[in-house]
XYZ file of C-alpha atoms in Angstrom:
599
model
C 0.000 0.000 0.000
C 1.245 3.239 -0.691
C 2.544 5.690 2.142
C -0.335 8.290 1.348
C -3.084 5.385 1.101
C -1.649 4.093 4.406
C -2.389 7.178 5.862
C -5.964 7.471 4.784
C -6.342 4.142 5.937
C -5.086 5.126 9.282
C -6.949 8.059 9.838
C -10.007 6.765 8.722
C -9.786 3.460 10.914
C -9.354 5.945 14.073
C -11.700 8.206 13.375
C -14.116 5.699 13.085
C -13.069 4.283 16.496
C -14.506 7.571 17.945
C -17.393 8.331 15.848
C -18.668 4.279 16.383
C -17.745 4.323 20.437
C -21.020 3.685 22.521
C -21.964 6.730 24.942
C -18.522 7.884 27.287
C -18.638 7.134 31.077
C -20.259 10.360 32.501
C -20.390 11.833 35.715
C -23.787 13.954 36.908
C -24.684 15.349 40.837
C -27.822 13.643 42.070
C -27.980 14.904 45.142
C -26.310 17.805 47.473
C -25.738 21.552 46.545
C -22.003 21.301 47.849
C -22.956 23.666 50.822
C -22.701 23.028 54.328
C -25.778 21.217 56.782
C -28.900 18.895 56.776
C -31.581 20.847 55.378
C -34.280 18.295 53.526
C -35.540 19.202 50.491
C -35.649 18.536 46.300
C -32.367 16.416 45.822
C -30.025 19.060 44.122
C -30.748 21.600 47.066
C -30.766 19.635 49.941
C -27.286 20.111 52.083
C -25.271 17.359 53.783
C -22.467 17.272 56.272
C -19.948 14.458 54.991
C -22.457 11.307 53.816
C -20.669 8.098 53.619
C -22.356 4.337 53.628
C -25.290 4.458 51.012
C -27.333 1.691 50.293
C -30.702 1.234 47.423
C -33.645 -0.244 48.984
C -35.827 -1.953 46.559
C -37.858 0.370 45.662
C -35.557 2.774 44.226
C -34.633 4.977 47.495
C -31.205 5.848 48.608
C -30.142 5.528 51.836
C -27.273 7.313 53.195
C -25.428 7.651 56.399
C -24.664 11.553 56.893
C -21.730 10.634 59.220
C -20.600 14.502 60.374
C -24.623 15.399 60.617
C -25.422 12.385 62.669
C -28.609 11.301 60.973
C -29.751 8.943 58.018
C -30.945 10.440 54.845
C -33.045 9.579 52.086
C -32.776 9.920 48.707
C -36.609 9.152 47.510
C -37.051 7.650 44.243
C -39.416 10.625 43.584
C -36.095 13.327 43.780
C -36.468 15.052 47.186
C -34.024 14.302 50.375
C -35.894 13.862 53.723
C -34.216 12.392 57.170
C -35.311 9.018 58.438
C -33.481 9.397 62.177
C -31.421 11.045 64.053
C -30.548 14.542 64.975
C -28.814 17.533 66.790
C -27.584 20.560 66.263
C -24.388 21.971 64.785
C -21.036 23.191 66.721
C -19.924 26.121 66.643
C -17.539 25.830 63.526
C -20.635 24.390 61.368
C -19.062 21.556 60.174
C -20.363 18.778 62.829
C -22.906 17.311 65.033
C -21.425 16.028 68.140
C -22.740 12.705 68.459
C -24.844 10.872 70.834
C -26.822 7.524 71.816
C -30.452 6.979 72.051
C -32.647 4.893 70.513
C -36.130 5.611 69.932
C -38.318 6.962 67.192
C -36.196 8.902 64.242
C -36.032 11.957 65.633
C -35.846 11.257 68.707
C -32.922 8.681 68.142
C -29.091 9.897 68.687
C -25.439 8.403 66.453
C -22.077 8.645 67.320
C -20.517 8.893 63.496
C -22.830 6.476 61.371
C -20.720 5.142 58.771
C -22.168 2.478 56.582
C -25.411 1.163 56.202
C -27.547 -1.325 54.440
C -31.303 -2.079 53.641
C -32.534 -5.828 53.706
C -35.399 -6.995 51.539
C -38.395 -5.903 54.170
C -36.897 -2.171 53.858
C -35.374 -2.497 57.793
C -32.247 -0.046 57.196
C -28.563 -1.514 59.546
C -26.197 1.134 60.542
C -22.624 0.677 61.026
C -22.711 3.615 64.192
C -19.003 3.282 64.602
C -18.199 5.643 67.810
C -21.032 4.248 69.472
C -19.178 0.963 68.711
C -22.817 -1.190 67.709
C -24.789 -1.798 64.922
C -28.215 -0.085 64.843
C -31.654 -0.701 63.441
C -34.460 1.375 61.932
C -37.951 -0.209 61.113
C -39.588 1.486 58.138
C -41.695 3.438 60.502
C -38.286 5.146 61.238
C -37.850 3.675 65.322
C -34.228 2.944 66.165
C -33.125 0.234 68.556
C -29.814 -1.527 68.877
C -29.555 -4.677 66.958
C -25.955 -5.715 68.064
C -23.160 -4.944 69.950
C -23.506 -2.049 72.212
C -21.270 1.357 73.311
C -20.837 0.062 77.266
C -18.789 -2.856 75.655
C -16.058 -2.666 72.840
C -14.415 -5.631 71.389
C -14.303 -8.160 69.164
C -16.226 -10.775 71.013
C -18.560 -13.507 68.914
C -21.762 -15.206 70.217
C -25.395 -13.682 70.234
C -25.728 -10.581 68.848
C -26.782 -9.360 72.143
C -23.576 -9.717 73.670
C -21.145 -9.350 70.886
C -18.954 -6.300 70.693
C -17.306 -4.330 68.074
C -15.160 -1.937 67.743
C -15.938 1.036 65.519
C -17.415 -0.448 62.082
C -17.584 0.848 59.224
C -18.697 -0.840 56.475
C -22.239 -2.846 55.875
C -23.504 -5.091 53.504
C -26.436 -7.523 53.355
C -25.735 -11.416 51.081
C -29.401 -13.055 49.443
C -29.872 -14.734 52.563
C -30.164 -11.810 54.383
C -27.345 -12.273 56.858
C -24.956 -9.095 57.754
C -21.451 -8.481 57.082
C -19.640 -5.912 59.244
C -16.347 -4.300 58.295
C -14.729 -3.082 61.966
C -11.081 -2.459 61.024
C -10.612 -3.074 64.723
C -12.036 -6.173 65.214
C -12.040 -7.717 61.881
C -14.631 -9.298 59.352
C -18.132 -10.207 60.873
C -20.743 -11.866 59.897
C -24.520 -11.425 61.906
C -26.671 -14.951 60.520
C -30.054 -14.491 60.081
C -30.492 -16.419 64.122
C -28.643 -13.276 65.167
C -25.136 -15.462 65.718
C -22.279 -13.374 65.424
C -19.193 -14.748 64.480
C -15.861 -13.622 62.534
C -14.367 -14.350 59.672
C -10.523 -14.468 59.094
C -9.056 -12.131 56.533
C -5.490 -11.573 57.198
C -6.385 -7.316 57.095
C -8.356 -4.558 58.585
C -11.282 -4.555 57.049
C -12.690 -0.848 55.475
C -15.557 -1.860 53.207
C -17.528 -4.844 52.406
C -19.597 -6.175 49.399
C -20.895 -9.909 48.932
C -22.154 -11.263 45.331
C -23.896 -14.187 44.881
C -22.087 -16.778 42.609
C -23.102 -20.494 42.073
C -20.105 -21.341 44.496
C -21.637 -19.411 47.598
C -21.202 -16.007 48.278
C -17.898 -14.211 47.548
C -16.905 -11.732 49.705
C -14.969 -8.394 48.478
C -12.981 -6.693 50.881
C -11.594 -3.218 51.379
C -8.630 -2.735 53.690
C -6.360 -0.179 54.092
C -3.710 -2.610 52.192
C -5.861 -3.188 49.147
C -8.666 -5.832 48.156
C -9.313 -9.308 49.301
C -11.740 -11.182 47.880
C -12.863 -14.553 49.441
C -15.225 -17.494 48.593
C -16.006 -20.122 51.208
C -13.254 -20.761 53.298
C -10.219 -20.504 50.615
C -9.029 -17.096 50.159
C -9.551 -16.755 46.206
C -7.468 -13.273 45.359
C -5.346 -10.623 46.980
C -4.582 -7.190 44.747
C -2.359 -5.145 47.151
C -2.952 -1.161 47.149
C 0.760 -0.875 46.110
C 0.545 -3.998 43.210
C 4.723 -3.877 41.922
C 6.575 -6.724 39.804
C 10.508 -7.795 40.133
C 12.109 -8.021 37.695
C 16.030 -8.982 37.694
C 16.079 -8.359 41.415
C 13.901 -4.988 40.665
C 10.649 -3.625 41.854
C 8.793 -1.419 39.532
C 5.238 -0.076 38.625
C 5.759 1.233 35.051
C 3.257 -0.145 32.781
C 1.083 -1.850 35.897
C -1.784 -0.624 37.060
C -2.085 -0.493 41.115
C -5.621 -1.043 42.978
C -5.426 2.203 44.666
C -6.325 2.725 48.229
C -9.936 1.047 48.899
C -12.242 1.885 50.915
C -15.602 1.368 50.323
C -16.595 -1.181 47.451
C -19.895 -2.637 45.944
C -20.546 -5.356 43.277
C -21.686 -5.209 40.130
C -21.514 -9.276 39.264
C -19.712 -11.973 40.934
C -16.625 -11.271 39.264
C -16.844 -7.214 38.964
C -16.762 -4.685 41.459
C -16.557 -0.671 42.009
C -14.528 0.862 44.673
C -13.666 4.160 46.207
C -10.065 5.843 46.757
C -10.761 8.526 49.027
C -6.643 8.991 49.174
C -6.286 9.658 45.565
C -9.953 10.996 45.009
C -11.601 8.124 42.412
C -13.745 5.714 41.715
C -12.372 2.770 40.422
C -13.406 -0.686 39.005
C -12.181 -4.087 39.176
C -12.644 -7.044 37.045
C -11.092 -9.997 39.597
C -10.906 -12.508 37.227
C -8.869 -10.669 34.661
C -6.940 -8.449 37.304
C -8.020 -5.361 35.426
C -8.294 -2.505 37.757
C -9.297 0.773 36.337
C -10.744 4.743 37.266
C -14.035 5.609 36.191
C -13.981 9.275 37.946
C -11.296 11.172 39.247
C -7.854 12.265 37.681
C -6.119 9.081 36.433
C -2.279 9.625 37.945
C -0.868 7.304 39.523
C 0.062 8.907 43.016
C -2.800 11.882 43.430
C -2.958 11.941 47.672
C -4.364 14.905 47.345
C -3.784 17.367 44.337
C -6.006 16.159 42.480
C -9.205 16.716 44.697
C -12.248 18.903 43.495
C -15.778 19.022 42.050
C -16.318 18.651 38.436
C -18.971 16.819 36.883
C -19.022 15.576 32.736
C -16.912 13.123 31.696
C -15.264 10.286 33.892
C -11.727 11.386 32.743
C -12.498 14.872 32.914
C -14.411 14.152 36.429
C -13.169 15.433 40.267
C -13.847 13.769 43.507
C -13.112 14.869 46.934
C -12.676 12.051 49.564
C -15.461 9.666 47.658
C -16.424 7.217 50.926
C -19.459 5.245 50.085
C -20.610 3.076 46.668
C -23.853 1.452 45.512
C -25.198 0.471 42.504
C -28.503 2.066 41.850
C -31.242 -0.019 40.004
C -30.760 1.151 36.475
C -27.305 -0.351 36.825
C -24.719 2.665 37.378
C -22.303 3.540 40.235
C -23.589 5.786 42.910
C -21.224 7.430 45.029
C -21.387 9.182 48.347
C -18.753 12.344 47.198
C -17.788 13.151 51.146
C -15.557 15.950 50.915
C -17.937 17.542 48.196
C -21.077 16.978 50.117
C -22.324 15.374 47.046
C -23.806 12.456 45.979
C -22.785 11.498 42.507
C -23.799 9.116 39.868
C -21.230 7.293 36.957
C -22.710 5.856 34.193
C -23.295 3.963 31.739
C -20.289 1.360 33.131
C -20.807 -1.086 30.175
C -19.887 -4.746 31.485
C -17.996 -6.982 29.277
C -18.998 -10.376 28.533
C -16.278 -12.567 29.568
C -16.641 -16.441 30.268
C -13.518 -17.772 31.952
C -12.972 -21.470 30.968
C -11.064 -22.117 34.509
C -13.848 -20.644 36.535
C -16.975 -20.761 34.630
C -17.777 -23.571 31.980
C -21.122 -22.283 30.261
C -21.190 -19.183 28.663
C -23.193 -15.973 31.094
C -25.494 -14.598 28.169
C -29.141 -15.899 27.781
C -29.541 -16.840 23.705
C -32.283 -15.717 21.677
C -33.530 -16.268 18.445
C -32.844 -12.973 17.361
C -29.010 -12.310 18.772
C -26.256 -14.126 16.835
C -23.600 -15.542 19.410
C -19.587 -14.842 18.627
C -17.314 -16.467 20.424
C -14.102 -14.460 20.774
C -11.780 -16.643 21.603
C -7.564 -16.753 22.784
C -4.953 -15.632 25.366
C -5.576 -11.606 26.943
C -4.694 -10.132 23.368
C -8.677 -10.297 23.282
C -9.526 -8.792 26.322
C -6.418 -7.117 28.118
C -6.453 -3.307 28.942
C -9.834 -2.303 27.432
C -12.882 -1.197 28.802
C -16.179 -2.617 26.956
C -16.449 0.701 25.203
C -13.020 0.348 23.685
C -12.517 -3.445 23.254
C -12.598 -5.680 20.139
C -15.646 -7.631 20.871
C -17.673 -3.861 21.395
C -16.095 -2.710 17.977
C -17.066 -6.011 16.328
C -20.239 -5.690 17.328
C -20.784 -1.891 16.447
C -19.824 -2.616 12.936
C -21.870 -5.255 12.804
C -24.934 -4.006 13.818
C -24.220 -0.819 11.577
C -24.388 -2.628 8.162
C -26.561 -2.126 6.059
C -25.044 -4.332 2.908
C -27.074 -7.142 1.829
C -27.623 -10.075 3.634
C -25.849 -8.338 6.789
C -27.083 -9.023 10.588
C -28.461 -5.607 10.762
C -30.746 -6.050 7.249
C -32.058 -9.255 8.727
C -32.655 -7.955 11.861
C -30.258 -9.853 13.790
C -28.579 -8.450 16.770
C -24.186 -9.580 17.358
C -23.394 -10.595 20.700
C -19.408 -10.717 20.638
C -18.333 -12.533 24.066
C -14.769 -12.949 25.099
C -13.665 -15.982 25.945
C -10.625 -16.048 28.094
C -9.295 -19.485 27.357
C -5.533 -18.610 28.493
C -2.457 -19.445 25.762
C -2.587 -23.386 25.622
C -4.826 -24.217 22.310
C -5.283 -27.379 24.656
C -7.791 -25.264 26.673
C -9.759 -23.645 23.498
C -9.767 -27.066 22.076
C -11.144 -29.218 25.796
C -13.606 -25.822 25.942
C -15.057 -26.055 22.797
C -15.714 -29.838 22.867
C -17.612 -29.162 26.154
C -19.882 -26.414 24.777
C -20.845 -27.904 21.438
C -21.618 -31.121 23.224
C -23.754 -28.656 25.155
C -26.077 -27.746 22.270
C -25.738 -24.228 19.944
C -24.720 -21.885 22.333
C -22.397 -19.843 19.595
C -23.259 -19.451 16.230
C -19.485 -18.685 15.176
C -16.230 -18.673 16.702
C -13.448 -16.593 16.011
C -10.022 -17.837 17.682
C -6.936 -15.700 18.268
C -3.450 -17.804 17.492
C -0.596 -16.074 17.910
C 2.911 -16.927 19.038
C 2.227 -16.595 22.656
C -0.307 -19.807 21.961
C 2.081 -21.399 20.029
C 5.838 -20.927 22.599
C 3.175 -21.745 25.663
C 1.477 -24.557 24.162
C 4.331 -26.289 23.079
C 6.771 -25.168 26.065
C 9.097 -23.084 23.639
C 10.521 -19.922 23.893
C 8.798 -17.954 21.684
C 12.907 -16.232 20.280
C 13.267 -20.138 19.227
C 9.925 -21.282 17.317
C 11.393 -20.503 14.199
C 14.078 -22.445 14.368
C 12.075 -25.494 16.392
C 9.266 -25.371 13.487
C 9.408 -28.956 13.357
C 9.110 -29.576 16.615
C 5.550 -27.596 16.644
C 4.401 -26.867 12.896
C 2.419 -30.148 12.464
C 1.196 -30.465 15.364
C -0.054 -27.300 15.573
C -1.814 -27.600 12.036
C -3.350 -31.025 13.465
C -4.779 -29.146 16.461
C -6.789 -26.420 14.417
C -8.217 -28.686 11.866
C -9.604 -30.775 14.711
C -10.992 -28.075 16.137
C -12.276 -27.028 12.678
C -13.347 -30.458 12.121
C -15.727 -30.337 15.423
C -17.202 -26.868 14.978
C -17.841 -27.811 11.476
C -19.894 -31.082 12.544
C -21.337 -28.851 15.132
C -22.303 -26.481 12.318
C -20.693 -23.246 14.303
C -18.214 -21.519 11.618
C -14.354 -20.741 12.806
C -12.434 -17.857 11.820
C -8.684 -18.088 12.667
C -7.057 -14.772 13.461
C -3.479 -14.454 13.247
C -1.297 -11.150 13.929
C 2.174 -9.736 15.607
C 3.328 -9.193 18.500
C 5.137 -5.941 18.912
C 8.390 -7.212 19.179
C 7.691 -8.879 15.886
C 7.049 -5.972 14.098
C 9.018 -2.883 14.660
C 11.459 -1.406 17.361
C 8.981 1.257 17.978
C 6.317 -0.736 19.085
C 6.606 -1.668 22.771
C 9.509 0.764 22.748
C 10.080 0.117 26.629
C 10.422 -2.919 26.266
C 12.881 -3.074 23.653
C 14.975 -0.072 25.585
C 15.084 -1.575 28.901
C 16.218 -5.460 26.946
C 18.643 -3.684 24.831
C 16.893 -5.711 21.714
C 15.360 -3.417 19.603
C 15.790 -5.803 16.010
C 12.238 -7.199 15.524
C 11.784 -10.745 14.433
C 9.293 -11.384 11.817
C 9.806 -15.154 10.987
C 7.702 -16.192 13.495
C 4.727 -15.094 11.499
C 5.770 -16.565 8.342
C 5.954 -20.218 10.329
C 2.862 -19.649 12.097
C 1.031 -18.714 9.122
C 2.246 -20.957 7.317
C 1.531 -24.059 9.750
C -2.267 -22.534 9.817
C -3.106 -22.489 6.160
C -1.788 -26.754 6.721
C -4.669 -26.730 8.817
C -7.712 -26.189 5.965
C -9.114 -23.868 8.685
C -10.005 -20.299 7.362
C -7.411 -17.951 8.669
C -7.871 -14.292 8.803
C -3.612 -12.967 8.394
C -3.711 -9.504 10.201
C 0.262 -8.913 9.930
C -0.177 -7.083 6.292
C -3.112 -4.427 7.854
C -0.736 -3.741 10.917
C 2.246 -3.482 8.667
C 0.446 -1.205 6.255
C -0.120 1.178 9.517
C 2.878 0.441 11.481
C 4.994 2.112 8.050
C 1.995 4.804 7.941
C 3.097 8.745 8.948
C 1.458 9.848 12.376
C 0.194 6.740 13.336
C -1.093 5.936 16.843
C 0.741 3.049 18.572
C -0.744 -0.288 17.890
C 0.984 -1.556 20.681
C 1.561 -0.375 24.965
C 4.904 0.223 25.795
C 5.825 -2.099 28.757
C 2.817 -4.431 28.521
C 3.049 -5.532 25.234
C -0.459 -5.578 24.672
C -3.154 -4.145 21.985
C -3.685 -0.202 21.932
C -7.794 1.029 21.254
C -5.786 1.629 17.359
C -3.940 -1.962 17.008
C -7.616 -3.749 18.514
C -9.549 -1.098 15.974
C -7.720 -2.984 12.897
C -8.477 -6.604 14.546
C -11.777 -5.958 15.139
C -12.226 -4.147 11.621
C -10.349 -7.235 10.361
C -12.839 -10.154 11.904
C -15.708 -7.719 11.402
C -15.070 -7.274 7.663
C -14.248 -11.295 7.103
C -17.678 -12.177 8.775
C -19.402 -9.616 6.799
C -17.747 -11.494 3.349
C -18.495 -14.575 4.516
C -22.225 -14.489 6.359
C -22.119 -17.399 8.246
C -25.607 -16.091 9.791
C -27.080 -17.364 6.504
C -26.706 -21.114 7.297
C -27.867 -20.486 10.914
């Protein structure tokens, strides 16, 4: 292609990135004028102290624990604030209530700092009162009695809640069987059961916040601590991610190119395997997908130590957005992250947060989506070139399906009103996996309609055990058996009657000394190797599979003028430009081919 055509080719592919992108993250007040007190009213004039723990009840209405004001608020689904319980007056500097204890009917009824809180399926609201050292609850008719624990004795005794004892909690959350879970950084995890038995669970850290999701394997507990996120199922700790996440390297310690967890603090659950958190140290809102390790900010200024410059109010875009001191997190019916903005007085809202469909082989054998007769299933499938560093907005399967659904050639989904679901499937980098996975699902029945499955030489060096500097020169050793592999697989979707695409393309290293530049510098190798792609394409065409070769489209913008990277830097994975041409690439080969037309 020539240099000027390159260009055009360039520069249209990333334009049409941003013009195609589904609707930006944005950030919007709900609640709170930003001025100081606890006057009731419509939502965006009502005043709050320093709200913390919020929590929907089913019915749509916020609850929120104003911990400097010393009262619970509500957020009515119908947009105005009112106060549930609790009370007093302001000091003298107008920035607190001093606190108190009393139960009794809402107004009437005294806290001591009420941190978190939570709302169980009969609307009875729990409050984490943390300097009164108890847990409190309110009926709906707004009375207030003590439901465990009690200010006369702090600890971190178990037994009925009657005669347990905590030390200042914090954080609250309810599971689907209605039993508690109580964050006391002092005391540890607890968990009240439904009989009122109080008891604590082990988690090796101070617990902050708390958040349970329901999975088929019992309830998995995420974890906020001080040191970063914990996240537990059963009685076998399942993940750790560390609030200062580093790598060695040759006896080294770095961060560049890794993405740390942040300091957490309060956290809720959008799915068993995602969750949203707060940083009040760094001022943002963050999310986590724990199977994939993918933390990333969704409001707030994205540095990577902000403990405190970066603090404000500004609402619009999540990149764009400021935080001060965000404290509390819920997820409000429609989907998006709610958060309780302390230092701004605010309570904020982030949304759309668009959740990738991911099915991980080693946790979760059936595919997550529900299959219609109107939604044609793709099965994206490979190592974490197909999924690593992108949000659904920005990833390969979202781009896939945007062009997809935008055609209106003949014959296309779109024209025959079908709708593309593109799901990831994180298989890992042994075609072993992709190959035991796909056997179980077609034996399954037709959950996909097609498959599309990533090959590159990170499959090939891990599924064979061989460096990946010495598969050209070990072709034999791997070539055949390689070929053997795909047409097998090819041979089985085929008798399945689910189409596979093969998608082949380079790795930066492969291609040019300016991709994955870091890399290259800090190895002192900056000569790329391209022979690995002739081999591997080579030992795929063997296979009678079709193979879609991607190396020409990202050589044809690798040698184009102004280009944007294809490639990260350290992590040698996909840019939003280099997974814009694979996703125009399978896009484009499905559109050619139609396998929806046999369906």
């Amino acid at each position: 292609m020539p240099a000027a055509a390159a260009v055009a080719f360039t520069l249209l592919l990333w334009n049409g990135i941003s013009s195609a992108a589904p609707a930006p993250i944005r950030v919007a007040t709900i609640a709170g004028s930003g001025a100081t007190g606890f006057a009731d009213g419509p939502a965006r004039r009502a005043t709050f102290l320093f709200p913390m723990g919020i929590a929907y009840d089913r019915k749509g209405n916020l609850f929120i624990a104003d911990a400097a004001a010393q009262r619970i608020r509500v957020l009515r689904a119908n947009g105005r604030v009112t106060t549930l319980a609790g009370g007093g007056a302001l000091d003298s500097r107008g920035f607190w209530v001093p606190g108190g204890y009393r139960d009794g009917p809402g107004s009437v009824a005294r806290f001591n700092r009420p941190t978190g809180v939570a709302v169980d399926s009969s609307g009875i609201v729990y409050v984490a009162d943390a300097d009164n050292h108890c847990i409190r609850r309110i009926d709906p008719r707004g009375s207030v009695s003590t439901f465990a624990g009690s200010p006369d004795h702090i600890g971190r005794a178990d037994g009925a809640r009657t005669s347990a004892s905590f030390t200042e909690p914090l954080g609250l959350t309810l599971d689907r069987d209605g039993n508690l879970y109580v964050a006391d950084p002092q005391s540890g995890l607890r968990r009240i059961a439904r009989d009122g038995t109080v008891s604590t669970i082990a988690m090796g850290t101070a617990p902050l916040g708390v958040a349970v999701a329901a999975s088929a394997q019992g309830p998995k507990i995420y974890v906020a601590s001080a040191t970063g996120m914990v996240i537990k199922q059963n009685s076998n700790q399942f993940s750790i991610f560390p609030s200062a996440e580093t790598r060695r390297v040759d006896g080294q310690r770095f961060l560049q190119g890794y993405r740390t967890i942040g300091d957490t603090f309060g956290v809720a659950v959008l799915d068993e395997q995602t969750a949203v958190y707060t940083d009040p140290r760094t001022n943002t809102v963050r999310f986590l997908h724990a199977a994939l390790t993918e933390p990333r900010i969704i409001g707030g200024r994205t540095l990577n130590d902000a403990s405190g410059d970066t603090g404000g109010f500004k609402d619009g875009s999540s990149a764009d957005s400021l935080f001060d001191a965000p404290t509390g997190i819920a997820i409000d019916p429609q989907g998006a992250v709610v958060v309780a903005d302390s230092g701004n007085r605010r309570i904020r809202r982030i949304g759309p947060i668009a959740r990738r469909t991911i099915v991980i082989t080693s946790l979760s054998l059936l595919p997550t989506f529900n299959a219609s007769a109107r939604t044609y299933q793709i099965g994206f499938m490979g190592n974490s070139f197909i999924w690593q560093n992108a949000e659904w907005n920005d990833s390969i399967e979202a781009m896939i399906e945007q062009q997809l659904s935008s055609s209106r050639a003949p014959r296309s989904l779109a024209t025959l009103r079908l709708k593309p679901n593109v799901s990831a499937i994180a298989a890992g980098s042994k075609a072993d996996a992709a190959e035991q996975y796909l056997q179980t699902v077609t034996g399954l029945g037709h959950l996909y309609d097609a498959i599309v499955l990533d090959v590159n030489s990170v499959t090939v060096a891990q599924s064979f055990g061989i460096p990946e500097e010495e598969l050209p020169a070990r072709t034999a050793e791997w070539s055949d058996k390689l070929s053997m592999q795909i047409q097998r697989i090819d041979q089985m979707l085929r008798q399945a009657r689910i189409p596979l695409l093969i998608v082949t393309h380079p790795m930066p290293y492969q291609l040019s000394a300016g991709e994955g530049a870091w890399a290259a510098l800090e190895r002192n190798s900056m000569e790329p190797d391209a022979r690995v792609g002739d081999v591997l394409n080579t030992a795929l065409n063997k296979s009678g599979a079709e193979i879609l070769n991607l190396w020409p489209a990202f050589m044809d913008a690798e040698a184009a003028p102004n280009h944007p990277p294809l490639f990260m830097t350290e992590d040698p994975h996909f840019t939003e430009f280099g997974r814009a041409i694979v996703a125009k690439g399978i896009a484009d080969a499905l559109e050619r081919r139609r396998p929806w037309l046999a369906r």
